[in-house]
Amino acid sequence: MTRDEIQNEGLYYAESYKNVIYEWSTGVGKSLLAIKIIEKSNENWLIVLAEVIHKENWIIEFKKCHKEYLLDRVKFCCYPSLHKYINEKNYIFDEMHHLFSDKRLEILSDIKVTLQRFIGLSATITRTQKDKLKEILGNYYIHKFSLSEAIDSDILPTPSVYFIGIDLDNTQKCYKFEFNSQKYVMCTSEDYYKRLSDRVEYFKLRFFNSQNNFDKLKWLKSANNRKSFLCDYKTEAGKALIEHIKSKRFICFAGNISQALELSNDRIISSKTTKKQNQEYLTKFNSEEINSIFCVKMLKEGVNLNNIEVGIIIQLDNVNLYFTQIHGRSLRSKFPTQYVLYVRNTQDENYVKTALEDFNLDYVRFININELI
């Protein structure tokens, strides 16, 4: 299907159903479709955003379509302020995966009293989220067009996706595993990971038996410590990879701020950096004054980036949406390349499996880092 055909099909469902979710990949045109829906309806709409900065992107989209006059019928708010807008009639929920906290779902139940039209936009939402939505809205229609479908249809360029496997070391004892403040043992990275995993399983079982919130917190903290270790373990491989592709325009998604600082002491976009500085880096990147940026839990959605040749993901997580969003950021050149680092025989392999659930494996190669560098 062409992009225009998908747009027309999407518009048909908007006219046929009161509540529609568009699970569309980046590049297919979720914003464009929403603007067409607003135009055809001749009614007022509220667009709910993940972040304030996304409002400007929407206004740019209206102007790009020469539909800025429609802004007279549009209001914007962010998800944290949704409770102030429960009496609107027509809603567009941008990046709607942000809707599913218990508090926001309660607000949606209040909104339903006056709700006439519900339009949800997201790259992907989970089955659990869909079930929660059905409990509140009743019936709704889902129109899905995945990242792989967008690539297969030539809407997005065909990427080369490399999953780079790294092995834990079993020879050098350079990791300090602490049992308590006084007792510890020096471990290899392989042994250290095993001990972290044993601790995760211990608190997991303990919580399942006790259903105690304290045990749950200990379980989640230990799982997060294990994930942080895997992330940090890949820093040196990340440095080598960046050295290999430094002549390209690239975006690197680091796992944490300390890792980003090791990979680059500049051009870091994160929640710890001022909004002004983040915007300056984005502007310079899109105008090609700089050719690389390093992101920590930012730029996954709602931001347009230009001509990215290479994307690097240091740490995946166990949510399919994460890979879909980040990979979509990187498909911004004619021949895009994506590198994903993972540690073999660890929880990372489960993260890889989750990331590739709905992705065409024809575009994927699993390699060793020494094949590349």
PDB file of N, CA and C in Angstrom, residues 251-305:
ATOM      1  N   ILE A 251      22.693   9.046  15.848  1.00  0.00           N
ATOM      2  CA  ILE A 251      22.066   9.287  17.143  1.00  0.00           C
ATOM      3  C   ILE A 251      22.325   8.059  18.004  1.00  0.00           C
ATOM      4  N   CYS A 252      22.766   8.285  19.228  1.00  0.00           N
ATOM      5  CA  CYS A 252      23.076   7.189  20.141  1.00  0.00           C
ATOM      6  C   CYS A 252      22.146   7.280  21.343  1.00  0.00           C
ATOM      7  N   PHE A 253      21.441   6.185  21.627  1.00  0.00           N
ATOM      8  CA  PHE A 253      20.577   6.105  22.792  1.00  0.00           C
ATOM      9  C   PHE A 253      21.329   5.389  23.906  1.00  0.00           C
ATOM     10  N   ALA A 254      21.847   6.171  24.839  1.00  0.00           N
ATOM     11  CA  ALA A 254      22.603   5.612  25.968  1.00  0.00           C
ATOM     12  C   ALA A 254      21.631   5.141  27.049  1.00  0.00           C
ATOM     13  N   GLY A 255      22.122   4.248  27.903  1.00  0.00           N
ATOM     14  CA  GLY A 255      21.256   3.694  28.939  1.00  0.00           C
ATOM     15  C   GLY A 255      21.085   4.593  30.141  1.00  0.00           C
ATOM     16  N   ASN A 256      22.090   5.415  30.422  1.00  0.00           N
ATOM     17  CA  ASN A 256      22.009   6.322  31.570  1.00  0.00           C
ATOM     18  C   ASN A 256      22.947   7.504  31.319  1.00  0.00           C
ATOM     19  N   ILE A 257      22.845   8.508  32.163  1.00  0.00           N
ATOM     20  CA  ILE A 257      23.605   9.737  31.940  1.00  0.00           C
ATOM     21  C   ILE A 257      25.102   9.506  32.108  1.00  0.00           C
ATOM     22  N   SER A 258      25.499   8.697  33.108  1.00  0.00           N
ATOM     23  CA  SER A 258      26.933   8.448  33.302  1.00  0.00           C
ATOM     24  C   SER A 258      27.535   7.764  32.084  1.00  0.00           C
ATOM     25  N   GLN A 259      26.775   6.866  31.469  1.00  0.00           N
ATOM     26  CA  GLN A 259      27.252   6.214  30.253  1.00  0.00           C
ATOM     27  C   GLN A 259      27.362   7.212  29.107  1.00  0.00           C
ATOM     28  N   ALA A 260      26.366   8.077  28.969  1.00  0.00           N
ATOM     29  CA  ALA A 260      26.401   9.102  27.918  1.00  0.00           C
ATOM     30  C   ALA A 260      27.620   9.998  28.081  1.00  0.00           C
ATOM     31  N   LEU A 261      27.960  10.331  29.322  1.00  0.00           N
ATOM     32  CA  LEU A 261      29.129  11.177  29.576  1.00  0.00           C
ATOM     33  C   LEU A 261      30.426  10.466  29.205  1.00  0.00           C
ATOM     34  N   GLU A 262      30.465   9.138  29.382  1.00  0.00           N
ATOM     35  CA  GLU A 262      31.646   8.378  28.963  1.00  0.00           C
ATOM     36  C   GLU A 262      31.760   8.310  27.449  1.00  0.00           C
ATOM     37  N   LEU A 263      30.604   8.237  26.782  1.00  0.00           N
ATOM     38  CA  LEU A 263      30.611   8.140  25.323  1.00  0.00           C
ATOM     39  C   LEU A 263      30.855   9.482  24.658  1.00  0.00           C
ATOM     40  N   SER A 264      30.423  10.559  25.326  1.00  0.00           N
ATOM     41  CA  SER A 264      30.595  11.903  24.781  1.00  0.00           C
ATOM     42  C   SER A 264      30.407  12.906  25.906  1.00  0.00           C
ATOM     43  N   ASN A 265      31.290  13.881  26.006  1.00  0.00           N
ATOM     44  CA  ASN A 265      31.132  14.912  27.030  1.00  0.00           C
ATOM     45  C   ASN A 265      30.346  16.113  26.516  1.00  0.00           C
ATOM     46  N   ASP A 266      29.687  15.924  25.382  1.00  0.00           N
ATOM     47  CA  ASP A 266      28.945  17.027  24.759  1.00  0.00           C
ATOM     48  C   ASP A 266      27.756  16.453  23.994  1.00  0.00           C
ATOM     49  N   ARG A 267      26.814  17.311  23.615  1.00  0.00           N
ATOM     50  CA  ARG A 267      25.674  16.951  22.764  1.00  0.00           C
ATOM     51  C   ARG A 267      24.793  15.881  23.411  1.00  0.00           C
ATOM     52  N   ILE A 268      24.637  15.957  24.740  1.00  0.00           N
ATOM     53  CA  ILE A 268      23.812  14.998  25.470  1.00  0.00           C
ATOM     54  C   ILE A 268      22.438  15.609  25.727  1.00  0.00           C
ATOM     55  N   ILE A 269      21.411  14.902  25.286  1.00  0.00           N
ATOM     56  CA  ILE A 269      20.031  15.340  25.485  1.00  0.00           C
ATOM     57  C   ILE A 269      19.395  14.445  26.535  1.00  0.00           C
ATOM     58  N   SER A 270      19.009  15.040  27.652  1.00  0.00           N
ATOM     59  CA  SER A 270      18.428  14.260  28.755  1.00  0.00           C
ATOM     60  C   SER A 270      17.543  15.166  29.592  1.00  0.00           C
ATOM     61  N   SER A 271      16.846  14.560  30.540  1.00  0.00           N
ATOM     62  CA  SER A 271      15.992  15.338  31.438  1.00  0.00           C
ATOM     63  C   SER A 271      16.818  16.183  32.389  1.00  0.00           C
ATOM     64  N   LYS A 272      18.093  15.878  32.537  1.00  0.00           N
ATOM     65  CA  LYS A 272      18.980  16.637  33.425  1.00  0.00           C
ATOM     66  C   LYS A 272      19.563  17.872  32.733  1.00  0.00           C
ATOM     67  N   THR A 273      19.435  17.907  31.414  1.00  0.00           N
ATOM     68  CA  THR A 273      19.900  19.064  30.650  1.00  0.00           C
ATOM     69  C   THR A 273      18.744  20.043  30.500  1.00  0.00           C
ATOM     70  N   THR A 274      19.025  21.320  30.451  1.00  0.00           N
ATOM     71  CA  THR A 274      17.951  22.307  30.332  1.00  0.00           C
ATOM     72  C   THR A 274      17.215  22.153  28.998  1.00  0.00           C
ATOM     73  N   LYS A 275      15.947  22.512  28.989  1.00  0.00           N
ATOM     74  CA  LYS A 275      15.158  22.446  27.759  1.00  0.00           C
ATOM     75  C   LYS A 275      15.784  23.307  26.666  1.00  0.00           C
ATOM     76  N   LYS A 276      16.323  24.442  27.072  1.00  0.00           N
ATOM     77  CA  LYS A 276      16.968  25.337  26.113  1.00  0.00           C
ATOM     78  C   LYS A 276      18.166  24.669  25.469  1.00  0.00           C
ATOM     79  N   GLN A 277      18.991  23.983  26.282  1.00  0.00           N
ATOM     80  CA  GLN A 277      20.174  23.311  25.748  1.00  0.00           C
ATOM     81  C   GLN A 277      19.775  22.139  24.848  1.00  0.00           C
ATOM     82  N   ASN A 278      18.764  21.363  25.290  1.00  0.00           N
ATOM     83  CA  ASN A 278      18.278  20.245  24.474  1.00  0.00           C
ATOM     84  C   ASN A 278      17.804  20.732  23.110  1.00  0.00           C
ATOM     85  N   GLN A 279      17.041  21.817  23.110  1.00  0.00           N
ATOM     86  CA  GLN A 279      16.519  22.353  21.854  1.00  0.00           C
ATOM     87  C   GLN A 279      17.642  22.870  20.963  1.00  0.00           C
ATOM     88  N   GLU A 280      18.649  23.450  21.579  1.00  0.00           N
ATOM     89  CA  GLU A 280      19.801  23.946  20.808  1.00  0.00           C
ATOM     90  C   GLU A 280      20.515  22.802  20.102  1.00  0.00           C
ATOM     91  N   TYR A 281      20.709  21.679  20.823  1.00  0.00           N
ATOM     92  CA  TYR A 281      21.348  20.513  20.199  1.00  0.00           C
ATOM     93  C   TYR A 281      20.493  19.973  19.049  1.00  0.00           C
ATOM     94  N   LEU A 282      19.172  19.918  19.250  1.00  0.00           N
ATOM     95  CA  LEU A 282      18.277  19.425  18.202  1.00  0.00           C
ATOM     96  C   LEU A 282      18.325  20.314  16.967  1.00  0.00           C
ATOM     97  N   THR A 283      18.285  21.618  17.189  1.00  0.00           N
ATOM     98  CA  THR A 283      18.328  22.565  16.070  1.00  0.00           C
ATOM     99  C   THR A 283      19.639  22.430  15.298  1.00  0.00           C
ATOM    100  N   LYS A 284      20.732  22.339  16.014  1.00  0.00           N
ATOM    101  CA  LYS A 284      22.040  22.213  15.363  1.00  0.00           C
ATOM    102  C   LYS A 284      22.160  20.887  14.618  1.00  0.00           C
ATOM    103  N   PHE A 285      21.572  19.833  15.186  1.00  0.00           N
ATOM    104  CA  PHE A 285      21.634  18.533  14.517  1.00  0.00           C
ATOM    105  C   PHE A 285      20.812  18.559  13.230  1.00  0.00           C
ATOM    106  N   ASN A 286      19.599  19.072  13.298  1.00  0.00           N
ATOM    107  CA  ASN A 286      18.733  19.101  12.120  1.00  0.00           C
ATOM    108  C   ASN A 286      19.246  20.038  11.032  1.00  0.00           C
ATOM    109  N   SER A 287      20.007  21.069  11.424  1.00  0.00           N
ATOM    110  CA  SER A 287      20.601  21.979  10.438  1.00  0.00           C
ATOM    111  C   SER A 287      21.996  21.509  10.017  1.00  0.00           C
ATOM    112  N   GLU A 288      22.426  20.345  10.552  1.00  0.00           N
ATOM    113  CA  GLU A 288      23.708  19.703  10.236  1.00  0.00           C
ATOM    114  C   GLU A 288      24.915  20.530  10.658  1.00  0.00           C
ATOM    115  N   GLU A 289      24.728  21.365  11.676  1.00  0.00           N
ATOM    116  CA  GLU A 289      25.878  22.025  12.299  1.00  0.00           C
ATOM    117  C   GLU A 289      26.680  21.029  13.133  1.00  0.00           C
ATOM    118  N   ILE A 290      25.970  20.058  13.717  1.00  0.00           N
ATOM    119  CA  ILE A 290      26.621  18.937  14.394  1.00  0.00           C
ATOM    120  C   ILE A 290      26.073  17.656  13.785  1.00  0.00           C
ATOM    121  N   ASN A 291      26.825  16.580  13.873  1.00  0.00           N
ATOM    122  CA  ASN A 291      26.447  15.336  13.195  1.00  0.00           C
ATOM    123  C   ASN A 291      26.188  14.169  14.133  1.00  0.00           C
ATOM    124  N   SER A 292      26.132  14.439  15.441  1.00  0.00           N
ATOM    125  CA  SER A 292      25.815  13.364  16.375  1.00  0.00           C
ATOM    126  C   SER A 292      25.161  13.946  17.622  1.00  0.00           C
ATOM    127  N   ILE A 293      24.244  13.169  18.193  1.00  0.00           N
ATOM    128  CA  ILE A 293      23.648  13.511  19.474  1.00  0.00           C
ATOM    129  C   ILE A 293      23.520  12.241  20.304  1.00  0.00           C
ATOM    130  N   PHE A 294      23.561  12.409  21.619  1.00  0.00           N
ATOM    131  CA  PHE A 294      23.482  11.298  22.565  1.00  0.00           C
ATOM    132  C   PHE A 294      22.266  11.525  23.460  1.00  0.00           C
ATOM    133  N   CYS A 295      21.388  10.557  23.509  1.00  0.00           N
ATOM    134  CA  CYS A 295      20.117  10.729  24.206  1.00  0.00           C
ATOM    135  C   CYS A 295      19.992   9.754  25.371  1.00  0.00           C
ATOM    136  N   VAL A 296      19.417  10.231  26.446  1.00  0.00           N
ATOM    137  CA  VAL A 296      19.109   9.389  27.600  1.00  0.00           C
ATOM    138  C   VAL A 296      17.622   9.550  27.911  1.00  0.00           C
ATOM    139  N   LYS A 297      16.844   8.531  27.570  1.00  0.00           N
ATOM    140  CA  LYS A 297      15.401   8.516  27.841  1.00  0.00           C
ATOM    141  C   LYS A 297      14.692   9.727  27.236  1.00  0.00           C
ATOM    142  N   MET A 298      15.162  10.158  26.090  1.00  0.00           N
ATOM    143  CA  MET A 298      14.564  11.302  25.387  1.00  0.00           C
ATOM    144  C   MET A 298      14.502  10.989  23.892  1.00  0.00           C
ATOM    145  N   LEU A 299      13.704  11.779  23.173  1.00  0.00           N
ATOM    146  CA  LEU A 299      13.595  11.730  21.708  1.00  0.00           C
ATOM    147  C   LEU A 299      13.022  10.416  21.183  1.00  0.00           C
ATOM    148  N   LYS A 300      12.318   9.668  22.033  1.00  0.00           N
ATOM    149  CA  LYS A 300      11.715   8.433  21.549  1.00  0.00           C
ATOM    150  C   LYS A 300      10.480   8.706  20.702  1.00  0.00           C
ATOM    151  N   GLU A 301       9.874   9.884  20.896  1.00  0.00           N
ATOM    152  CA  GLU A 301       8.601  10.158  20.235  1.00  0.00           C
ATOM    153  C   GLU A 301       8.413  11.649  20.052  1.00  0.00           C
ATOM    154  N   GLY A 302       7.560  12.005  19.075  1.00  0.00           N
ATOM    155  CA  GLY A 302       7.092  13.377  18.941  1.00  0.00           C
ATOM    156  C   GLY A 302       8.116  14.389  18.473  1.00  0.00           C
ATOM    157  N   VAL A 303       9.292  13.950  18.006  1.00  0.00           N
ATOM    158  CA  VAL A 303      10.331  14.878  17.572  1.00  0.00           C
ATOM    159  C   VAL A 303      10.799  14.471  16.187  1.00  0.00           C
ATOM    160  N   ASN A 304      10.892  15.427  15.282  1.00  0.00           N
ATOM    161  CA  ASN A 304      11.367  15.153  13.929  1.00  0.00           C
ATOM    162  C   ASN A 304      12.881  15.354  13.855  1.00  0.00           C
ATOM    163  N   LEU A 305      13.570  14.344  13.353  1.00  0.00           N
ATOM    164  CA  LEU A 305      15.019  14.404  13.194  1.00  0.00           C
ATOM    165  C   LEU A 305      15.356  14.161  11.737  1.00  0.00           C
TER     166      LEU A 305
END
